[in-house]
Amino acid sequence: MILPLVPLRDVVIFPGVVTPLFVGRDKSINALQKAMSDDKSVMLVAQKDPNKEDPSLKDLYSIGTVSTILQLIKLPDGTYKVLVEGIKRASIISSKNKKEYTESEVDVMENSEMDS
């Protein structure tokens, strides 16, 4: 499954949980807009170092959450408030930096895989 990738600072999204996020980085905003124009699915993964402005794949944890965008609101300062619902945990197989956003190939994990 290929999805837009959004790195998160200081937050982890869990399956079955609805969480509000504030997004300001251009690549992350573009990834959210790409997801909205497709099926509203996005890969959310935590950064290892929250101070890193443009993280590469090695700066991210390998497991994140495939999530659905429930609401996307542009704020007056140019940032976005997004309401996401975690759907399934997934591991990142590879990522591809496009000009506007990062795209990731993910492998959705089944519940039995998570227990081990």
Coordinates of C-alpha atoms in Angstrom, one line a residue:
M1 CA 0.0 0.0 0.0
I2 CA 1.4 3.4 -1.0
L3 CA 0.4 6.4 1.2
P4 CA 1.5 10.0 1.8
L5 CA 3.8 10.1 4.9
V6 CA 3.5 12.6 7.7
P7 CA 6.3 12.6 10.4
L8 CA 5.0 13.6 13.8
R9 CA 6.8 15.4 16.6
D10 CA 6.3 14.2 20.2
V11 CA 3.1 12.3 19.5
V12 CA 2.2 8.7 18.7
I13 CA -1.1 7.8 17.0
F14 CA -2.7 4.5 18.1
P15 CA -5.3 2.4 16.2
G16 CA -8.9 3.2 17.3
V17 CA -8.0 6.6 18.8
V18 CA -9.1 10.0 17.4
T19 CA -6.5 12.7 17.8
P20 CA -6.2 16.3 16.8
L21 CA -2.9 17.4 15.3
F22 CA -1.4 20.7 14.3
V23 CA 0.6 20.6 11.1
G24 CA 2.8 23.4 9.8
R25 CA 5.6 21.9 7.6
D26 CA 4.9 22.3 3.9
K27 CA 5.7 18.7 3.0
S28 CA 3.3 17.5 5.8
I29 CA 0.6 19.9 4.6
N30 CA 1.0 18.7 1.0
A31 CA 0.9 15.0 2.2
L32 CA -2.4 15.7 4.0
Q33 CA -3.9 17.5 1.0
K34 CA -2.8 14.5 -1.3
A35 CA -4.5 12.1 1.2
M36 CA -7.7 14.2 1.2
S37 CA -7.8 14.1 -2.6
D38 CA -7.4 10.3 -2.6
D39 CA -9.1 8.1 0.0
K40 CA -8.2 10.2 3.1
S41 CA -5.6 7.6 4.2
V42 CA -2.3 8.7 5.5
M43 CA 0.7 7.1 7.2
L44 CA 1.6 8.8 10.5
V45 CA 4.9 8.0 12.1
A46 CA 6.8 9.5 15.0
Q47 CA 10.2 11.2 14.6
K48 CA 13.1 10.1 16.7
D49 CA 14.4 13.7 17.1
P50 CA 11.5 16.2 17.3
N51 CA 13.9 19.1 16.5
K52 CA 14.8 17.7 13.0
E53 CA 13.0 20.0 10.5
D54 CA 13.2 17.8 7.4
P55 CA 13.5 14.2 8.6
S56 CA 14.6 11.4 6.4
L57 CA 13.6 7.7 6.7
K58 CA 16.4 7.0 9.1
D59 CA 15.1 9.8 11.4
L60 CA 11.7 8.1 11.8
Y61 CA 10.6 5.0 13.7
S62 CA 9.9 2.1 11.4
I63 CA 6.4 1.4 12.7
G64 CA 3.5 4.0 12.5
T65 CA -0.2 4.0 12.0
V66 CA -2.3 4.1 8.9
S67 CA -4.9 6.7 9.7
T68 CA -8.0 8.3 8.2
I69 CA -8.3 12.1 8.0
L70 CA -11.7 13.0 9.6
Q71 CA -11.3 16.8 9.3
L72 CA -8.8 19.3 7.9
I73 CA -9.0 23.0 8.8
K74 CA -6.7 25.7 7.6
L75 CA -5.9 28.2 10.5
P76 CA -5.3 31.9 10.0
D77 CA -1.5 31.5 10.5
G78 CA -1.2 29.1 7.6
T79 CA -1.0 25.9 9.7
Y80 CA -3.6 23.2 9.6
K81 CA -5.5 21.5 12.4
V82 CA -6.3 17.9 11.4
L83 CA -8.4 15.4 13.1
V84 CA -7.2 11.8 12.5
E85 CA -8.4 8.4 13.5
G86 CA -5.8 5.6 13.8
I87 CA -6.9 2.6 11.8
K88 CA -4.0 0.0 11.8
R89 CA -0.4 -0.2 12.7
A90 CA 2.0 -0.5 9.8
S91 CA 5.7 -0.8 9.1
I92 CA 7.4 1.4 6.5
I93 CA 9.0 -0.7 3.7
S94 CA 10.4 2.2 1.7
S95 CA 9.8 5.9 1.2
K96 CA 10.2 8.2 -1.9
N97 CA 10.7 11.9 -1.6
K98 CA 8.6 13.7 -4.1
K99 CA 9.0 17.4 -4.6
E100 CA 5.8 18.3 -2.7
Y101 CA 5.6 15.5 -0.1
T102 CA 7.0 12.1 1.0
E103 CA 5.3 8.9 -0.2
S104 CA 5.8 5.6 1.7
E105 CA 5.2 2.0 0.9
V106 CA 3.7 0.4 4.0
D107 CA 2.9 -3.1 5.2
V108 CA -0.2 -3.2 7.4
M109 CA 0.3 -5.4 10.5
E110 CA -2.4 -7.8 11.6
N111 CA -3.3 -8.0 15.3
S112 CA -1.5 -11.3 15.8
E113 CA 1.8 -9.7 14.6
M114 CA 1.5 -6.9 17.1
D115 CA 1.3 -9.3 20.1
S116 CA 4.7 -10.8 19.5

